[in-house]
Structures are given as C-alpha cells and as structure tokens.
Short mmCIF file of C-alpha atoms in Angstrom, two decimals:
data_model
loop_
_atom_site.label_atom_id
_atom_site.label_comp_id
_atom_site.label_asym_id
_atom_site.label_seq_id
_atom_site.Cartn_x
_atom_site.Cartn_y
_atom_site.Cartn_z
CA MET A 1217 -17.27 50.77 -18.72
CA GLY A 1218 -16.70 54.43 -19.42
CA GLU A 1219 -14.10 54.66 -17.05
CA ILE A 1220 -12.46 52.05 -19.81
CA TYR A 1221 -13.78 54.38 -22.83
CA ASN A 1222 -12.02 57.40 -20.74
CA THR A 1223 -9.02 56.08 -19.24
CA LYS A 1224 -5.78 58.43 -19.42
CA ALA A 1225 -3.84 55.14 -20.88
CA ILE A 1226 -6.72 55.58 -23.93
CA LEU A 1227 -6.84 59.27 -24.65
CA VAL A 1228 -3.69 60.26 -23.56
CA GLN A 1229 -0.94 57.80 -24.34
CA PRO A 1230 -2.45 57.63 -28.16
CA HIS A 1231 -1.22 61.21 -29.12
CA ALA A 1232 2.25 60.26 -30.58
CA ARG A 1233 0.41 57.51 -32.66
CA GLN A 1234 -2.40 60.55 -34.00
CA ASP A 1235 0.39 62.46 -34.69
CA ALA A 1236 2.27 60.50 -36.68
CA GLU A 1237 -1.03 59.08 -38.31
CA ALA A 1238 -1.88 63.18 -38.83
CA THR A 1239 1.60 63.81 -40.73
CA ARG A 1240 1.35 60.24 -42.84
CA LEU A 1241 -2.20 61.55 -44.04
CA ALA A 1242 -0.39 65.23 -45.07
CA SER A 1243 2.32 63.11 -47.17
CA GLY A 1244 -0.27 61.33 -48.80
CA LEU A 1245 -2.46 64.43 -49.52
CA LEU A 1246 0.89 65.76 -51.07
CA ARG A 1247 0.87 62.73 -52.95
CA ASP A 1248 -2.18 62.23 -54.60
CA PRO A 1249 -4.39 64.91 -53.32
CA GLU A 1250 -7.11 64.53 -55.43
CA ASN A 1251 -8.03 61.73 -53.03
CA TRP A 1252 -8.67 63.58 -50.47
CA GLU A 1253 -11.75 61.88 -49.05
CA ARG A 1254 -10.49 58.38 -49.11
CA ALA A 1255 -7.26 59.05 -46.82
CA PHE A 1256 -9.22 60.87 -44.39
CA ASP A 1257 -11.11 57.31 -44.30
CA ARG A 1258 -8.05 55.64 -44.02
CA PHE A 1259 -6.27 58.13 -40.95
CA THR A 1260 -9.39 57.94 -39.41
CA ALA A 1261 -9.74 53.76 -39.25
CA SER A 1262 -6.04 53.83 -38.84
CA VAL A 1263 -5.81 55.35 -35.35
CA VAL A 1264 -9.39 54.31 -33.94
CA PHE A 1265 -8.56 50.58 -35.02
CA SER A 1266 -5.09 50.85 -33.16
CA ILE A 1267 -6.46 52.30 -29.64
CA ALA A 1268 -9.51 50.24 -30.15
CA TYR A 1269 -7.63 47.01 -30.64
CA GLY A 1270 -3.93 48.37 -29.78
CA GLY A 1271 -0.55 46.94 -31.74
CA HIS A 1272 -1.84 47.24 -35.53
CA ARG A 1273 -1.99 50.24 -37.94
CA ILE A 1274 -4.30 50.26 -41.27
CA ASP A 1275 -2.13 51.24 -44.80
CA SER A 1276 -4.80 50.63 -46.89
CA LEU A 1277 -9.08 51.04 -47.26
CA ASP A 1278 -9.15 48.10 -49.38
CA SER A 1279 -6.88 45.81 -46.74
CA PRO A 1280 -10.01 42.79 -45.76
CA VAL A 1281 -10.46 44.00 -41.86
CA VAL A 1282 -11.61 47.68 -42.91
CA ARG A 1283 -13.73 46.83 -45.34
CA GLN A 1284 -15.36 44.17 -42.55
CA ARG A 1285 -15.76 46.80 -40.52
CA LEU A 1286 -17.17 49.64 -42.86
CA LYS A 1287 -19.35 46.76 -44.61
CA TYR A 1288 -21.00 46.80 -41.03
CA ALA A 1289 -20.92 50.03 -39.53
CA HIS A 1290 -23.01 50.92 -42.52
CA PHE A 1291 -24.92 48.28 -41.74
CA MET A 1292 -25.43 49.12 -38.33
CA ALA A 1293 -26.03 52.44 -39.62
CA SER A 1294 -29.37 51.71 -41.79
CA LEU A 1295 -30.65 49.57 -38.98
CA ASN A 1296 -30.86 53.07 -37.42
CA VAL A 1297 -32.88 55.15 -39.34
CA PRO A 1298 -35.85 55.44 -38.49
CA GLY A 1299 -38.52 53.86 -39.95
CA ALA A 1300 -36.48 51.79 -41.77
CA TYR A 1301 -38.52 48.59 -40.47
CA LYS A 1302 -41.99 48.43 -40.16
CA ALA A 1303 -42.12 46.06 -37.17
CA GLU A 1304 -40.92 49.80 -35.13
CA SER A 1305 -44.26 51.13 -36.03
CA PHE A 1306 -46.07 47.60 -35.49
CA PRO A 1307 -44.50 45.95 -32.71
CA VAL A 1308 -46.76 42.46 -33.69
CA LEU A 1309 -44.58 41.79 -37.10
CA LYS A 1310 -41.78 40.36 -34.53
CA TYR A 1311 -44.15 37.18 -33.96
CA MET A 1312 -43.84 36.97 -37.53
CA PRO A 1313 -42.06 33.31 -39.11
CA GLU A 1314 -38.65 34.17 -40.44
CA TRP A 1315 -40.06 33.04 -44.40
CA LEU A 1316 -42.19 36.13 -44.11
CA ALA A 1317 -39.88 38.37 -42.45
CA PRO A 1318 -36.60 37.86 -44.70
CA TRP A 1319 -35.07 41.06 -42.86
CA LYS A 1320 -34.99 38.63 -39.33
CA ARG A 1321 -32.81 35.92 -41.07
CA SER A 1322 -30.32 39.30 -42.79
CA ILE A 1323 -29.95 40.86 -39.62
CA TRP A 1324 -29.91 37.13 -37.67
CA GLU A 1325 -26.61 36.87 -40.42
CA HIS A 1326 -25.45 39.87 -40.29
CA SER A 1327 -24.81 39.50 -36.15
CA GLU A 1328 -23.04 35.86 -36.77
CA MET A 1329 -20.65 37.20 -38.83
CA GLU A 1330 -20.36 40.10 -36.85
CA SER A 1331 -19.96 38.43 -33.60
CA ALA A 1332 -16.85 36.06 -35.08
CA ALA A 1333 -15.18 38.94 -36.48
CA ASN A 1334 -14.97 40.56 -33.15
CA MET A 1335 -13.57 37.76 -31.26
CA ALA A 1336 -11.34 37.23 -33.92
CA LEU A 1337 -10.29 40.76 -32.95
CA VAL A 1338 -10.06 40.28 -29.80
CA ASP A 1339 -8.41 37.07 -29.67
CA GLY A 1340 -5.64 38.82 -32.20
CA ALA A 1341 -4.85 41.16 -29.36
CA ARG A 1342 -4.86 38.50 -26.84
CA GLU A 1343 -2.09 36.97 -28.59
CA ASP A 1344 -0.51 40.40 -29.08
CA ILE A 1345 -0.41 40.70 -25.04
CA ARG A 1346 1.08 36.93 -24.97
CA ALA A 1347 3.48 37.30 -27.29
CA ALA A 1348 4.63 40.51 -25.78
CA ASN A 1349 4.69 38.88 -22.48
CA GLU A 1350 7.21 36.37 -23.53
CA LYS A 1351 9.48 38.08 -24.96
CA GLY A 1352 9.43 41.03 -21.96
CA GLU A 1353 8.26 43.45 -23.64
CA GLU A 1354 4.79 45.78 -23.15
CA VAL A 1355 2.10 46.32 -26.14
CA ALA A 1356 0.83 49.34 -27.39
CA PRO A 1357 -2.12 51.09 -24.82
CA SER A 1358 -6.10 49.73 -26.00
CA MET A 1359 -9.05 49.62 -25.06
CA THR A 1360 -9.34 45.51 -25.13
CA LYS A 1361 -5.44 45.19 -23.30
CA ASN A 1362 -7.21 47.37 -20.94
CA MET A 1363 -10.57 46.04 -20.68
CA LEU A 1364 -8.76 42.74 -20.03
CA ALA A 1365 -6.59 43.74 -17.26
CA VAL A 1366 -10.20 45.77 -15.83
CA ARG A 1367 -12.38 42.08 -16.18
CA ASP A 1368 -9.82 39.87 -14.53
CA GLU A 1369 -8.70 42.51 -11.63
CA GLU A 1370 -12.78 42.89 -10.58
CA GLY A 1371 -14.07 39.77 -12.19
CA ILE A 1372 -16.43 41.38 -14.55
CA PRO A 1373 -19.03 38.83 -15.40
CA LEU A 1374 -18.88 39.85 -19.06
CA SER A 1375 -18.99 37.00 -21.95
CA ASP A 1376 -16.44 37.40 -24.27
CA LYS A 1377 -18.66 37.65 -27.14
CA ASP A 1378 -20.56 40.73 -25.39
CA PHE A 1379 -16.99 42.18 -24.38
CA SER A 1380 -16.01 41.40 -28.18
CA TYR A 1381 -18.33 43.90 -28.66
CA VAL A 1382 -17.01 47.01 -26.64
CA PRO A 1383 -13.74 47.56 -28.74
CA ALA A 1384 -16.08 46.76 -32.28
CA SER A 1385 -17.91 49.95 -31.02
CA LEU A 1386 -15.33 52.50 -31.02
CA PHE A 1387 -14.60 51.52 -34.20
CA GLY A 1388 -17.69 51.59 -35.65
CA ALA A 1389 -18.95 55.15 -33.77
CA GLY A 1390 -15.33 56.60 -34.50
CA SER A 1391 -14.18 56.15 -37.93
CA ASP A 1392 -16.83 57.25 -40.32
CA THR A 1393 -17.80 59.76 -37.60
CA THR A 1394 -14.81 61.61 -37.55
CA ALA A 1395 -13.38 61.16 -41.26
CA SER A 1396 -17.22 62.76 -42.36
CA SER A 1397 -16.16 65.68 -39.87
CA MET A 1398 -12.53 66.43 -42.13
CA CYS A 1399 -15.19 66.67 -45.11
CA SER A 1400 -16.80 68.95 -43.69
CA ALA A 1401 -14.16 71.53 -42.66
CA VAL A 1402 -13.27 71.16 -46.12
CA LEU A 1403 -16.24 71.92 -47.66
CA ALA A 1404 -16.56 74.71 -44.81
CA LEU A 1405 -12.63 76.21 -45.41
CA VAL A 1406 -13.21 76.24 -49.41
CA THR A 1407 -16.29 78.02 -48.65
CA HIS A 1408 -15.12 80.24 -46.24
CA GLN A 1409 -12.06 81.10 -46.97
CA ALA A 1410 -11.55 83.81 -44.55
CA ALA A 1411 -10.88 80.99 -41.99
CA LEU A 1412 -8.88 79.21 -43.35
CA GLU A 1413 -6.85 82.40 -43.79
CA ALA A 1414 -7.49 83.20 -40.57
CA ALA A 1415 -5.79 79.28 -39.14
CA GLN A 1416 -3.16 80.06 -41.58
CA ALA A 1417 -2.38 83.16 -40.18
CA GLU A 1418 -2.58 81.45 -36.44
CA LEU A 1419 -0.29 78.94 -37.33
CA ASP A 1420 2.58 81.01 -38.96
CA SER A 1421 2.86 83.15 -36.04
CA VAL A 1422 2.64 80.18 -33.45
CA ILE A 1423 4.09 77.32 -35.39
CA GLY A 1424 6.08 79.15 -38.53
CA GLY A 1425 7.21 77.27 -41.72
CA ASP A 1426 10.32 74.52 -40.53
CA ARG A 1427 7.97 72.57 -38.46
CA MET A 1428 4.92 71.11 -38.08
CA PRO A 1429 2.29 71.27 -35.14
CA THR A 1430 1.86 69.09 -32.64
CA PHE A 1431 -0.30 68.44 -29.65
CA GLU A 1432 1.58 70.71 -27.16
CA ASP A 1433 0.79 73.36 -29.49
CA GLU A 1434 -2.80 72.81 -28.81
CA GLU A 1435 -2.41 75.75 -25.99
CA LYS A 1436 -1.14 78.86 -28.38
CA LEU A 1437 -3.52 78.05 -31.03
CA PRO A 1438 -7.11 78.80 -30.11
CA TYR A 1439 -8.46 79.68 -33.30
CA ILE A 1440 -7.57 75.87 -34.27
CA ARG A 1441 -9.84 74.65 -31.59
CA ALA A 1442 -12.46 76.74 -32.54
CA LEU A 1443 -12.80 75.50 -35.57
CA VAL A 1444 -12.69 72.74 -34.64
CA LYS A 1445 -15.99 73.02 -32.71
CA GLU A 1446 -17.22 75.21 -35.80
CA VAL A 1447 -16.82 72.26 -38.26
CA LEU A 1448 -18.86 69.98 -35.59
CA ARG A 1449 -21.65 72.24 -34.95
CA TRP A 1450 -22.05 73.79 -38.02
CA ARG A 1451 -22.34 69.97 -40.36
CA PRO A 1452 -23.27 67.89 -37.23
CA VAL A 1453 -22.85 64.23 -38.39
CA ALA A 1454 -25.48 62.20 -36.40
CA VAL A 1455 -28.33 65.21 -37.43
CA LEU A 1456 -30.78 63.04 -35.06
CA GLY A 1457 -28.37 62.06 -32.03
CA GLY A 1458 -27.35 59.36 -32.95
CA THR A 1459 -28.94 55.99 -31.15
CA PRO A 1460 -31.88 56.72 -29.83
CA HIS A 1461 -32.64 57.63 -26.02
CA ALA A 1462 -35.21 56.57 -23.86
CA SER A 1463 -36.78 58.78 -21.08
CA SER A 1464 -35.92 57.16 -17.94
CA GLU A 1465 -39.25 58.93 -16.56
CA ASP A 1466 -42.53 60.61 -16.69
CA ASP A 1467 -41.73 64.13 -18.10
CA LEU A 1468 -43.31 67.32 -19.20
CA TYR A 1469 -41.52 69.52 -22.03
CA GLN A 1470 -43.26 72.46 -23.21
CA GLY A 1471 -46.93 71.37 -23.01
CA TRP A 1472 -45.92 67.47 -24.57
CA TYR A 1473 -46.64 64.79 -21.99
CA ILE A 1474 -43.45 61.86 -22.54
CA PRO A 1475 -44.45 58.60 -20.79
CA ASN A 1476 -41.45 56.36 -19.17
CA GLY A 1477 -39.32 54.98 -21.60
CA ALA A 1478 -40.54 56.53 -24.76
CA THR A 1479 -38.10 56.84 -27.95
CA ILE A 1480 -36.24 59.99 -28.10
CA LEU A 1481 -34.34 61.72 -30.85
CA GLY A 1482 -32.53 64.37 -30.22
CA ASN A 1483 -32.73 67.14 -33.23
CA THR A 1484 -28.68 67.66 -33.16
CA TRP A 1485 -28.93 70.18 -36.55
CA ALA A 1486 -31.79 71.81 -35.38
CA ILE A 1487 -29.77 72.42 -31.25
CA ASN A 1488 -26.57 73.10 -33.27
CA LEU A 1489 -28.54 75.69 -35.71
CA ASN A 1490 -30.19 77.64 -33.13
CA GLU A 1491 -30.13 81.55 -33.71
CA GLU A 1492 -30.44 81.57 -30.18
CA TYR A 1493 -27.04 79.79 -29.04
CA TYR A 1494 -25.95 80.76 -32.23
CA PRO A 1495 -26.50 84.08 -34.42
CA ASN A 1496 -26.24 83.81 -38.59
CA PRO A 1497 -25.89 79.69 -37.72
CA GLN A 1498 -24.89 79.15 -40.90
CA LEU A 1499 -22.31 81.51 -41.74
CA PHE A 1500 -19.50 79.19 -40.79
CA ASN A 1501 -16.71 80.83 -37.95
CA PRO A 1502 -14.79 79.65 -35.94
CA ALA A 1503 -14.47 83.18 -34.18
CA ARG A 1504 -17.98 82.15 -32.31
CA PHE A 1505 -15.93 79.79 -29.97
CA LEU A 1506 -13.13 82.38 -29.19
CA ASP A 1507 -12.92 83.31 -25.64
CA GLU A 1508 -14.14 87.24 -25.54
CA LYS A 1509 -11.08 88.09 -24.97
CA ASP A 1510 -9.68 87.44 -27.73
CA PRO A 1511 -9.27 90.37 -30.38
CA ARG A 1512 -10.34 87.68 -33.22
CA TYR A 1513 -13.73 87.53 -31.06
CA LEU A 1514 -16.88 88.78 -32.91
CA SER A 1515 -19.95 90.09 -30.39
CA GLU A 1516 -22.46 89.91 -33.24
CA LEU A 1517 -21.97 86.07 -32.68
CA LYS A 1518 -22.71 85.90 -29.25
CA GLY A 1519 -26.09 84.45 -28.95
CA LYS A 1520 -28.90 85.34 -26.41
CA LYS A 1521 -28.24 82.21 -24.87
CA THR A 1522 -24.97 79.90 -24.09
CA HIS A 1523 -24.83 76.48 -24.63
CA PRO A 1524 -24.96 74.55 -21.92
CA ALA A 1525 -22.87 71.77 -22.90
CA LYS A 1526 -19.43 72.26 -22.25
CA ALA A 1527 -18.31 71.37 -25.71
CA GLY A 1528 -20.52 74.39 -26.34
CA HIS A 1529 -22.14 72.22 -29.10
CA SER A 1530 -23.96 69.18 -29.33
CA SER A 1531 -22.92 66.77 -31.71
CA PHE A 1532 -21.32 64.41 -29.14
CA GLY A 1533 -24.73 64.15 -27.54
CA TRP A 1534 -25.72 64.70 -24.34
CA GLY A 1535 -26.49 62.68 -20.90
CA ARG A 1536 -25.15 59.46 -19.39
CA ARG A 1537 -25.05 58.52 -22.84
CA ILE A 1538 -22.74 61.12 -24.37
CA CYS A 1539 -20.40 59.73 -26.98
CA PRO A 1540 -17.78 58.26 -24.43
CA GLY A 1541 -15.08 58.56 -28.02
CA ALA A 1542 -15.17 62.68 -27.67
CA ASP A 1543 -12.19 63.71 -26.51
CA LEU A 1544 -10.74 61.04 -28.73
CA ALA A 1545 -11.98 62.54 -31.92
CA ALA A 1546 -11.47 65.77 -31.31
CA ASN A 1547 -7.67 65.72 -30.48
CA SER A 1548 -7.78 63.54 -34.15
CA LEU A 1549 -9.68 66.73 -35.67
CA PHE A 1550 -7.22 69.04 -34.14
CA ILE A 1551 -4.40 66.84 -34.76
CA ALA A 1552 -5.00 66.02 -38.43
CA LEU A 1553 -6.67 69.65 -38.88
CA SER A 1554 -3.70 71.61 -37.94
CA LYS A 1555 -0.97 70.01 -39.53
CA LEU A 1556 -3.63 70.02 -42.78
CA ILE A 1557 -3.98 73.91 -42.51
CA TRP A 1558 -0.55 73.97 -41.99
CA ALA A 1559 0.60 72.39 -45.02
CA PHE A 1560 -1.54 73.16 -47.64
CA ASP A 1561 -4.28 75.86 -49.23
CA ILE A 1562 -7.36 73.97 -49.57
CA LEU A 1563 -8.88 76.49 -52.59
CA PRO A 1564 -12.56 76.54 -54.12
CA THR A 1565 -12.26 75.49 -57.85
CA ARG A 1566 -16.26 75.88 -58.15
CA THR A 1567 -19.06 77.34 -56.22
CA TYR A 1568 -20.55 74.69 -53.36
CA ASP A 1569 -23.49 73.12 -52.12
CA THR A 1570 -23.01 73.66 -48.65
CA LEU A 1571 -26.62 71.49 -47.48
CA ASP A 1572 -25.34 69.13 -50.23
CA TYR A 1573 -24.85 66.55 -47.77
CA THR A 1574 -25.61 62.27 -47.97
CA ASP A 1575 -29.14 61.02 -46.11
CA GLY A 1576 -28.59 57.83 -43.21
CA PHE A 1577 -27.75 57.72 -39.67
CA ASN A 1578 -24.37 59.30 -40.31
CA SER A 1579 -23.94 62.29 -43.02
CA ARG A 1580 -20.83 64.00 -43.91
CA PRO A 1581 -20.87 66.34 -48.28
CA LYS A 1582 -21.01 64.11 -50.67
CA PRO A 1583 -18.07 63.98 -53.14
CA PHE A 1584 -16.76 67.28 -54.10
CA LYS A 1585 -13.59 68.63 -55.79
CA CYS A 1586 -11.33 71.25 -54.52
CA LEU A 1587 -7.39 72.17 -55.45
CA VAL A 1588 -5.42 70.90 -52.49
CA ARG A 1589 -2.01 72.77 -52.86
CA ILE A 1590 1.28 72.62 -51.03
CA ARG A 1591 1.73 76.22 -49.42
CA SER A 1592 6.07 76.46 -50.36
CA GLY A 1593 8.71 74.74 -51.22
CA ASN A 1594 10.09 74.69 -47.64
CA HIS A 1595 6.52 73.41 -46.54
CA LYS A 1596 7.32 70.73 -48.66
CA ALA A 1597 10.86 69.77 -47.19
CA VAL A 1598 9.23 69.97 -43.60
CA LEU A 1599 6.62 67.38 -44.10
CA ALA A 1600 8.98 65.39 -46.22
CA THR A 1601 11.26 65.10 -42.57
CA GLY A 1602 8.42 64.84 -40.23
CA SER A 1603 6.93 62.02 -42.79
CA LEU A 1604 10.01 59.61 -42.55
CA GLN A 1605 10.02 60.13 -38.51
CA ALA A 1606 6.22 58.96 -38.59
CA GLU A 1607 7.20 56.12 -40.92
CA LYS A 1608 9.71 55.36 -38.24
CA GLU A 1609 7.08 56.10 -35.46
CA MET A 1610 4.39 53.57 -36.87
CA GLU A 1611 6.59 51.31 -37.86
CA ARG A 1612 6.10 49.72 -33.95
CA PHE A 1613 2.50 48.98 -35.59
CA PRO A 1614 2.14 46.35 -38.03
CA ALA A 1615 -0.17 46.37 -40.87
CA TYR A 1616 -3.18 44.53 -39.84
CA ALA A 1617 -3.21 41.27 -42.21
CA PHE A 1618 -5.87 39.04 -40.79
CA ASP A 1619 -7.85 37.67 -43.53
CA PHE A 1620 -11.61 38.46 -42.71
CA GLU A 1621 -12.57 36.27 -46.04
CA MET A 1622 -11.23 33.21 -44.97
CA LEU A 1623 -12.77 34.12 -41.64
CA TYR A 1624 -16.72 33.64 -42.25
CA VAL A 1625 -16.06 30.90 -44.97
CA MET A 1626 -15.13 28.99 -41.60
CA THR A 1627 -18.32 30.78 -40.26
#
C-alpha cells in the first residue's frame, strides 16, 4: 500500500494543483487578511481532497464534504487521546452491554456514517473515471484512481469498504495537520522577525518582484526549505507521535523491559526539542537546517548528535509506520509558505505566548491576530495576474458538490 501512496503520479504530478491552490490562498489573503487560519484550512483541504479523489476542488470550509470530513477527523482524533476511554485501562469493560457502555453506540454510529461517506466518495471518483473514458478524456491522477487500477490489475482481495478507508485516511491525516503547521509558521514568523527577513531576502534575490515562486525554484531556495523543516521541528502537530505503535519483539531500552506487543507512544515534542540534537531548541531559526557551507549557517546551532532521520526531525514519525504523505505535506508547506512570504509582510500586533497551543491528538496555536500586509503595489499586481492563471488551472477541477446531509438521511 505504501507504493500506492508514494507513486510518482500522486506526489509529483499534483505540483500544478498545489501551486495553483497556493496562489489562490495568497489571493484570498489579499482580500481577507484577518481570516488567514480559515484560509489555511481551505487550502489544505482542497489540495488533499483533490489528490485523494481526483477531479474536484474545495472552495469553502462550509461545503458539506468538508464539514463531514473535519467532523469525523476530530472525532477520530478524540479517540486517539490516551486514556479517553476507560476500556483502554480496564479491558474487561469491553464486555459490558451497550446500554451500560454508551461509548460503544457512539463509535458504531460514527463508523456507519463514515463508511457510507467513504463509499460515496469512491463511487464519485469511479463515476468521474467512467465519464472521462466515455469522452475519450483522462481524469486527473489521484490515489483512488491509482488504487482502483492496482487492485484490478493485481487482484488484491480488498473489500470496497476497506478500500474506501485508504483515500479517506489521506484527508484525515493530511488536511488538519498541514494547516496546523502553517499556523505554527505564522506564529514563528511574528515572534522571530529575523527569520521572516532572511526568507524574504532569499526570495527577493532569487525570484525578484516580477513573478511568484514555483516548485522549479525549490533547489535555489535552501532557506525556505530549511524554514519548512524548522516549522515542523519547532512545533510538531502530533506531539505524541500520532497513532500509537507497538513493539514487534521483546526489547530492553536503558534498563526498561519492553515486551512484544506493548503499546508505544513516541514523544515527538521531547525528540524535536532535545538539546543534544538542537541547541537552544525553543529558538526558531531555519539556519540550523542549512548546509554547513552556506554562509548563513550558524555553527552554534549544530547539535552534539545528528538526528538520524533523513528529514532531520521526527514530526512525520519513524519506522515502517512513518507518515506516507510526508512528501506531499512538505511540498504543500514549501509552495504555500514561499508564496506567502514572497507576497506579504507577516507582522506582530502584540506579544505572543509561543506555547499557547490546543490540547488533543493534534495541536495547533490557539487563535491569535497578526498583521498580514502586501509588500508593495508590484507584488499586488503580480499576485493578481497569478490569481487569474491559477483560477484557469483550477477550472479543470470543479468544486465538489455532493450533499452529505442527504446521504445521512438515507442511511
């Protein structure tokens, strides 16, 4: 299944979609700079949805499909909070009858609604493929399209219900988390203005003011790439490593015996702020991820130990269960932040508590205000032109309009 997640058609071809959506994001902030958090949520929802299911975009957080997806994602996040249910600590409670265990009914009802919604989305993707084939056209690449082809070609014995949960998991895992990281990026920039200035200086030098950055510029923007890594390190979204893992054999770690099958939660927060890896870990400074030959690199930010992960942090997890959408998320962060930092000054309006975050399975900064201001009239004009091009690109992906409320009435 990992091969389906990471296939080149899924992670590379959507660049045009991500680029267009990032331009739409910047254009939206120009019109409504105060509601940047909602704009981030719409951006990530649209990118992930179109890649999961194909030829549709999300224009509003008020659309039924987004409301349903986010409602279920938040419910699932609540289930994953350690200790949320007594049965986790006292397994005998699972034998209690439903009338004495109302949580069983709640979980069953959510499961039934989610299954119906997942199947409707896959059926919609099937219909898009069928309609395109009739017209002699090719539907946009998506996880669902690839999985359908692989299942048919290789005869994978996966039921439609189980199948439908795979693309659904991409939305659940990739939408809120990426938007949360973007919110952390804003908090980092308003509290560390030197990082914003350094990022804008690199963009001005490489890109200039007459065009917007694209994916083709990525290799020439090492500071922006480092900024993305530093955002992910500085404030990981899944502070306890996301979905719990389990040991595959008996182990001994620093004198502690870990039996085979033991549930393990990785403390991503502690790992990402470990001074042995990251000196002065609460300081947000992308320079710690620059190549040592880069003149902006600071040797005092080099740790005594080198983090073993290729990404340089643990925010996407580790081992066989590492986040399969890590590249997709990093790409979205790169293109969105590069365009926003190119176009806008992101300025503080007060002092901020950089530890004032929400609780729960996923974490993001609690709502705060800042000033998002276009950098110049020229930037505004270039953004306007880019917005027209982005809208033309996204015309290929009509807004999703399925009525999920009617689906629930039918079920």
